[in-house]
CSV table of N, CA and C in Angstrom, one decimal:
chain,number,residue,atom,x,y,z
A,1,MET,N,12.7,-9.9,4.2
A,1,MET,CA,13.4,-10.1,3.0
A,1,MET,C,12.7,-11.3,2.3
A,2,VAL,N,12.3,-11.1,1.1
A,2,VAL,CA,11.7,-12.2,0.2
A,2,VAL,C,12.8,-12.6,-0.8
A,3,PRO,N,13.1,-13.9,-0.7
A,3,PRO,CA,14.2,-14.3,-1.7
A,3,PRO,C,13.7,-14.3,-3.1
A,4,GLY,N,14.5,-14.0,-4.0
A,4,GLY,CA,14.1,-14.0,-5.4
A,4,GLY,C,13.9,-15.4,-5.9
A,5,GLY,N,13.3,-15.5,-7.1
A,5,GLY,CA,13.1,-16.8,-7.7
A,5,GLY,C,12.3,-16.7,-8.9
A,6,SER,N,11.8,-17.9,-9.4
A,6,SER,CA,11.0,-18.0,-10.6
A,6,SER,C,9.7,-18.6,-10.3
A,7,PHE,N,8.7,-18.3,-11.0
A,7,PHE,CA,7.4,-18.9,-10.8
A,7,PHE,C,6.6,-18.9,-12.1
A,8,ARG,N,5.6,-19.7,-12.1
A,8,ARG,CA,4.7,-19.7,-13.3
A,8,ARG,C,3.5,-18.7,-13.0
A,9,SER,N,3.5,-17.6,-13.8
A,9,SER,CA,2.5,-16.5,-13.6
A,9,SER,C,1.2,-17.0,-14.1
A,10,ALA,N,0.2,-16.4,-13.5
A,10,ALA,CA,-1.2,-16.6,-14.0
A,10,ALA,C,-1.5,-15.8,-15.2
A,11,LEU,N,-0.6,-14.8,-15.5
A,11,LEU,CA,-0.8,-13.9,-16.6
A,11,LEU,C,0.2,-14.3,-17.7
A,12,LYS,N,-0.1,-14.1,-18.9
A,12,LYS,CA,0.8,-14.4,-20.0
A,12,LYS,C,1.4,-13.0,-20.4
A,13,TYR,N,2.7,-12.9,-20.1
A,13,TYR,CA,3.5,-11.7,-20.5
A,13,TYR,C,4.1,-11.9,-21.9
A,14,GLU,N,4.6,-10.9,-22.4
A,14,GLU,CA,5.2,-11.0,-23.7
A,14,GLU,C,6.4,-11.9,-23.7
A,15,ASP,N,7.1,-12.0,-22.6
A,15,ASP,CA,8.2,-12.9,-22.4
A,15,ASP,C,7.9,-14.3,-21.8
A,16,GLY,N,6.6,-14.6,-21.9
A,16,GLY,CA,6.2,-15.9,-21.4
A,16,GLY,C,5.5,-15.9,-20.0
A,17,ARG,N,5.2,-17.1,-19.5
A,17,ARG,CA,4.5,-17.2,-18.2
A,17,ARG,C,5.5,-17.5,-17.1
A,18,ILE,N,6.7,-17.8,-17.4
A,18,ILE,CA,7.7,-18.0,-16.3
A,18,ILE,C,8.2,-16.7,-16.0
A,19,ALA,N,8.0,-16.2,-14.7
A,19,ALA,CA,8.4,-14.9,-14.3
A,19,ALA,C,9.5,-15.0,-13.3
A,20,LYS,N,10.5,-14.1,-13.4
A,20,LYS,CA,11.6,-14.1,-12.5
A,20,LYS,C,11.5,-12.8,-11.7
A,21,VAL,N,11.8,-13.0,-10.4
A,21,VAL,CA,11.7,-11.9,-9.4
A,21,VAL,C,13.0,-11.8,-8.6
A,22,ALA,N,13.6,-10.7,-8.6
A,22,ALA,CA,14.8,-10.5,-7.7
A,22,ALA,C,14.3,-10.4,-6.3
A,23,LYS,N,15.2,-10.6,-5.4
A,23,LYS,CA,14.9,-10.5,-4.0
A,23,LYS,C,14.4,-9.1,-3.7
A,24,PHE,N,13.5,-9.0,-2.7
A,24,PHE,CA,13.0,-7.7,-2.3
A,24,PHE,C,12.5,-7.7,-0.9
A,25,GLU,N,12.2,-6.6,-0.3
A,25,GLU,CA,11.7,-6.5,1.0
A,25,GLU,C,10.2,-6.2,1.0
A,26,MET,N,9.5,-6.8,2.0
A,26,MET,CA,8.1,-6.5,2.1
A,26,MET,C,7.7,-6.5,3.6
A,27,ARG,N,6.8,-5.6,3.9
A,27,ARG,CA,6.4,-5.6,5.3
A,27,ARG,C,5.6,-6.9,5.7
A,28,LYS,N,5.8,-7.3,6.9
A,28,LYS,CA,5.1,-8.5,7.4
A,28,LYS,C,3.6,-8.3,7.7
A,29,ARG,N,3.3,-7.0,8.1
A,29,ARG,CA,2.0,-6.7,8.5
A,29,ARG,C,1.5,-5.4,7.7
A,30,PRO,N,0.2,-5.3,7.6
A,30,PRO,CA,-0.4,-4.1,6.9
A,30,PRO,C,-0.1,-2.8,7.7
A,31,VAL,N,-0.1,-1.7,7.0
A,31,VAL,CA,0.0,-0.4,7.6
A,31,VAL,C,-1.2,-0.1,8.4
A,32,THR,N,-1.1,0.4,9.6
A,32,THR,CA,-2.2,0.6,10.5
A,32,THR,C,-2.8,2.0,10.2
A,33,ASN,N,-4.0,2.2,10.7
A,33,ASN,CA,-4.6,3.6,10.7
A,33,ASN,C,-3.7,4.6,11.4
A,34,ALA,N,-3.1,4.2,12.6
A,34,ALA,CA,-2.3,5.1,13.3
A,34,ALA,C,-1.0,5.5,12.5
A,35,GLU,N,-0.4,4.5,11.9
A,35,GLU,CA,0.8,4.8,11.1
A,35,GLU,C,0.4,5.7,9.9
A,36,PHE,N,-0.7,5.5,9.3
A,36,PHE,CA,-1.1,6.4,8.1
A,36,PHE,C,-1.5,7.7,8.6
A,37,LEU,N,-2.1,7.8,9.8
A,37,LEU,CA,-2.5,9.1,10.4
A,37,LEU,C,-1.2,9.9,10.6
A,38,ALA,N,-0.2,9.3,11.2
A,38,ALA,CA,1.1,10.0,11.4
A,38,ALA,C,1.6,10.5,10.1
A,39,PHE,N,1.5,9.8,9.0
A,39,PHE,CA,1.9,10.2,7.7
A,39,PHE,C,1.2,11.4,7.2
A,40,VAL,N,-0.2,11.4,7.3
A,40,VAL,CA,-0.9,12.5,6.8
A,40,VAL,C,-0.7,13.8,7.7
A,41,GLN,N,-0.4,13.6,8.9
A,41,GLN,CA,-0.1,14.7,9.8
A,41,GLN,C,1.2,15.4,9.4
A,42,THR,N,2.2,14.6,8.9
A,42,THR,CA,3.4,15.2,8.5
A,42,THR,C,3.4,15.6,7.0
A,43,HIS,N,2.4,15.1,6.3
A,43,HIS,CA,2.3,15.4,4.8
A,43,HIS,C,0.8,15.8,4.6
A,44,PRO,N,0.4,17.0,5.0
A,44,PRO,CA,-1.0,17.4,5.0
A,44,PRO,C,-1.7,17.4,3.7
A,45,GLN,N,-0.9,17.4,2.6
A,45,GLN,CA,-1.5,17.3,1.3
A,45,GLN,C,-2.2,16.0,1.1
A,46,TRP,N,-2.0,15.0,1.9
A,46,TRP,CA,-2.6,13.7,1.8
A,46,TRP,C,-3.8,13.6,2.8
A,47,ARG,N,-4.1,14.6,3.5
A,47,ARG,CA,-5.3,14.6,4.4
A,47,ARG,C,-6.6,14.4,3.5
A,48,ARG,N,-7.6,13.8,4.1
A,48,ARG,CA,-8.8,13.6,3.3
A,48,ARG,C,-9.4,14.9,2.9
A,49,ASP,N,-9.3,15.9,3.7
A,49,ASP,CA,-10.0,17.2,3.3
A,49,ASP,C,-9.1,18.1,2.4
A,50,ARG,N,-7.9,17.6,2.1
A,50,ARG,CA,-7.0,18.4,1.3
A,50,ARG,C,-6.4,17.7,0.0
A,51,VAL,N,-6.6,16.4,-0.1
A,51,VAL,CA,-6.0,15.6,-1.2
A,51,VAL,C,-6.7,16.0,-2.5
A,52,ALA,N,-5.9,16.1,-3.5
A,52,ALA,CA,-6.5,16.5,-4.9
A,52,ALA,C,-7.3,15.3,-5.3
A,53,THR,N,-8.5,15.6,-5.9
A,53,THR,CA,-9.4,14.6,-6.4
A,53,THR,C,-8.8,13.7,-7.4
A,54,VAL,N,-7.8,14.2,-8.2
A,54,VAL,CA,-7.2,13.3,-9.2
A,54,VAL,C,-6.4,12.2,-8.5
A,55,PHE,N,-6.1,12.4,-7.2
A,55,PHE,CA,-5.3,11.4,-6.5
A,55,PHE,C,-6.1,10.5,-5.6
A,56,ALA,N,-7.3,10.8,-5.3
A,56,ALA,CA,-8.1,10.0,-4.4
A,56,ALA,C,-9.6,10.3,-4.6
A,57,ASP,N,-10.5,9.3,-4.5
A,57,ASP,CA,-11.9,9.5,-4.7
A,57,ASP,C,-12.6,9.7,-3.4
A,58,ALA,N,-13.9,9.8,-3.4
A,58,ALA,CA,-14.7,10.1,-2.2
A,58,ALA,C,-14.6,9.1,-1.1
A,59,ARG,N,-14.2,7.9,-1.4
A,59,ARG,CA,-14.0,6.8,-0.4
A,59,ARG,C,-12.7,7.0,0.4
A,60,TYR,N,-11.8,7.8,0.0
A,60,TYR,CA,-10.5,7.9,0.6
A,60,TYR,C,-10.6,8.2,2.1
A,61,LEU,N,-10.0,7.3,2.9
A,61,LEU,CA,-10.0,7.4,4.3
A,61,LEU,C,-11.4,7.7,4.9
A,62,SER,N,-12.4,7.2,4.3
A,62,SER,CA,-13.8,7.4,4.7
A,62,SER,C,-14.2,6.7,6.0
A,63,GLN,N,-13.4,5.8,6.5
A,63,GLN,CA,-13.6,5.1,7.8
A,63,GLN,C,-13.3,6.0,8.9
A,64,TRP,N,-12.5,7.0,8.7
A,64,TRP,CA,-12.0,7.9,9.8
A,64,TRP,C,-13.1,8.9,10.1
A,65,PRO,N,-13.3,9.3,11.4
A,65,PRO,CA,-14.4,10.2,11.7
A,65,PRO,C,-14.0,11.7,11.2
A,66,SER,N,-12.7,12.0,11.1
A,66,SER,CA,-12.3,13.3,10.5
A,66,SER,C,-11.0,13.1,9.8
A,67,SER,N,-10.5,14.2,9.2
A,67,SER,CA,-9.3,14.1,8.5
A,67,SER,C,-8.0,13.9,9.3
A,68,THR,N,-8.2,14.2,10.6
A,68,THR,CA,-7.0,14.2,11.5
A,68,THR,C,-7.2,13.4,12.8
A,69,ARG,N,-8.3,12.6,12.8
A,69,ARG,CA,-8.6,11.9,14.1
A,69,ARG,C,-9.2,10.5,13.8
A,70,LEU,N,-8.8,9.5,14.6
A,70,LEU,CA,-9.3,8.2,14.5
A,70,LEU,C,-10.4,8.0,15.6
A,71,ALA,N,-11.2,7.0,15.4
A,71,ALA,CA,-12.4,6.8,16.4
A,71,ALA,C,-11.8,6.4,17.8
A,72,ASP,N,-10.9,5.5,17.8
A,72,ASP,CA,-10.4,5.0,19.1
A,72,ASP,C,-9.2,4.2,18.9
A,73,ASP,N,-8.6,3.6,20.0
A,73,ASP,CA,-7.4,2.8,19.9
A,73,ASP,C,-7.6,1.5,19.0
A,74,ASP,N,-8.8,1.0,19.0
A,74,ASP,CA,-9.1,-0.2,18.2
A,74,ASP,C,-8.9,0.2,16.7
A,75,GLN,N,-9.5,1.3,16.3
A,75,GLN,CA,-9.4,1.7,14.9
A,75,GLN,C,-7.9,2.0,14.6
A,76,ALA,N,-7.2,2.6,15.5
A,76,ALA,CA,-5.8,2.9,15.3
A,76,ALA,C,-4.9,1.7,15.0
A,77,ALA,N,-5.3,0.6,15.6
A,77,ALA,CA,-4.5,-0.7,15.4
A,77,ALA,C,-4.9,-1.4,14.2
A,78,GLN,N,-6.0,-1.1,13.6
A,78,GLN,CA,-6.5,-1.8,12.4
A,78,GLN,C,-5.8,-1.4,11.1
A,79,PRO,N,-5.8,-2.2,10.1
A,79,PRO,CA,-5.1,-1.8,8.8
A,79,PRO,C,-5.9,-0.7,8.2
A,80,VAL,N,-5.2,0.3,7.6
A,80,VAL,CA,-5.8,1.4,6.9
A,80,VAL,C,-6.4,0.8,5.7
A,81,VAL,N,-7.6,1.3,5.3
A,81,VAL,CA,-8.3,0.9,4.1
A,81,VAL,C,-8.8,2.2,3.4
A,82,ASP,N,-9.3,2.0,2.2
A,82,ASP,CA,-9.8,3.1,1.4
A,82,ASP,C,-8.7,4.1,1.1
A,83,VAL,N,-7.5,3.6,0.7
A,83,VAL,CA,-6.4,4.5,0.4
A,83,VAL,C,-6.1,4.3,-1.1
A,84,SER,N,-5.9,5.4,-1.8
A,84,SER,CA,-5.6,5.3,-3.2
A,84,SER,C,-4.2,4.8,-3.5
A,85,TRP,N,-4.0,4.3,-4.7
A,85,TRP,CA,-2.6,3.9,-5.1
A,85,TRP,C,-1.7,5.0,-4.9
A,86,PHE,N,-2.1,6.2,-5.3
A,86,PHE,CA,-1.2,7.4,-5.2
A,86,PHE,C,-0.8,7.7,-3.8
A,87,ALA,N,-1.8,7.6,-2.8
A,87,ALA,CA,-1.5,7.8,-1.4
A,87,ALA,C,-0.6,6.7,-0.9
A,88,ALA,N,-0.8,5.5,-1.3
A,88,ALA,CA,0.0,4.4,-0.8
A,88,ALA,C,1.4,4.5,-1.3
A,89,GLN,N,1.6,5.0,-2.5
A,89,GLN,CA,2.9,5.2,-3.1
A,89,GLN,C,3.6,6.3,-2.3
A,90,ALA,N,2.9,7.4,-2.0
A,90,ALA,CA,3.5,8.5,-1.3
A,90,ALA,C,3.9,8.1,0.1
A,91,TYR,N,3.0,7.3,0.8
A,91,TYR,CA,3.4,6.7,2.1
A,91,TYR,C,4.7,5.9,2.0
A,92,CYS,N,4.7,5.0,1.1
A,92,CYS,CA,5.9,4.2,0.9
A,92,CYS,C,7.2,5.0,0.7
A,93,GLN,N,7.1,6.0,-0.2
A,93,GLN,CA,8.2,6.9,-0.4
A,93,GLN,C,8.7,7.6,0.8
A,94,ALA,N,7.7,8.1,1.6
A,94,ALA,CA,8.0,8.7,2.9
A,94,ALA,C,8.8,7.8,3.9
A,95,GLN,N,8.5,6.5,3.7
A,95,GLN,CA,9.2,5.5,4.6
A,95,GLN,C,10.5,5.0,4.0
A,96,GLY,N,10.9,5.6,2.8
A,96,GLY,CA,12.1,5.1,2.1
A,96,GLY,C,11.9,3.8,1.5
A,97,ALA,N,10.6,3.5,1.1
A,97,ALA,CA,10.3,2.2,0.5
A,97,ALA,C,9.5,2.4,-0.8
A,98,ARG,N,8.9,1.4,-1.3
A,98,ARG,CA,8.1,1.4,-2.5
A,98,ARG,C,7.0,0.4,-2.5
A,99,LEU,N,6.0,0.5,-3.3
A,99,LEU,CA,5.0,-0.5,-3.4
A,99,LEU,C,5.6,-1.7,-4.2
A,100,PRO,N,5.2,-2.9,-4.0
A,100,PRO,CA,5.6,-4.0,-4.7
A,100,PRO,C,5.1,-4.0,-6.2
A,101,THR,N,5.9,-4.5,-7.1
A,101,THR,CA,5.4,-4.6,-8.5
A,101,THR,C,4.3,-5.7,-8.6
A,102,TRP,N,3.6,-5.8,-9.7
A,102,TRP,CA,2.6,-6.8,-9.9
A,102,TRP,C,3.2,-8.2,-9.7
A,103,ARG,N,4.3,-8.4,-10.4
A,103,ARG,CA,5.0,-9.7,-10.3
A,103,ARG,C,5.4,-10.1,-8.9
A,104,GLU,N,5.9,-9.1,-8.1
A,104,GLU,CA,6.2,-9.3,-6.7
A,104,GLU,C,5.0,-9.7,-5.9
A,105,TRP,N,3.9,-9.0,-6.1
A,105,TRP,CA,2.6,-9.4,-5.4
A,105,TRP,C,2.2,-10.8,-5.8
A,106,GLU,N,2.3,-11.1,-7.0
A,106,GLU,CA,1.9,-12.5,-7.5
A,106,GLU,C,2.8,-13.5,-6.9
A,107,TYR,N,4.1,-13.2,-6.8
A,107,TYR,CA,5.1,-14.2,-6.3
A,107,TYR,C,4.8,-14.5,-4.8
A,108,VAL,N,4.6,-13.5,-4.0
A,108,VAL,CA,4.4,-13.7,-2.6
A,108,VAL,C,3.0,-14.3,-2.3
A,109,ALA,N,2.0,-14.0,-3.2
A,109,ALA,CA,0.7,-14.6,-3.0
A,109,ALA,C,0.7,-16.0,-3.3
A,110,ALA,N,1.5,-16.5,-4.2
A,110,ALA,CA,1.6,-17.9,-4.6
A,110,ALA,C,2.5,-18.7,-3.7
A,111,ALA,N,3.2,-18.0,-2.8
A,111,ALA,CA,4.2,-18.7,-1.9
A,111,ALA,C,3.5,-19.5,-0.8
A,112,ASP,N,4.2,-20.5,-0.4
A,112,ASP,CA,3.7,-21.2,0.8
A,112,ASP,C,4.6,-20.7,2.0
A,113,GLU,N,4.4,-21.2,3.2
A,113,GLU,CA,5.1,-20.7,4.3
A,113,GLU,C,6.6,-20.9,4.2
């Protein structure tokens, strides 16, 4: 849980630079390749060989040796990369979650421990 608060944004919004953020939840660690592989296995429309090109470019999951297999246990434990915003949003929705907003990202990035 990330507590809500106010901060001075690096961006100038219509309503000023002081941004307010309500409390929200955020994962403590990145999504792993193994977790994302489990997602594409249950949602095959997000497999590299099946995803619509409007939702992902040629780099999508390009680190994986195939659409349904990882190289090894080391790769399984690494954060998933080369995922489109659309795929990330679909993953979050499948987990009953959502992607953070821009202001939420900026808020946590500016936070200290």
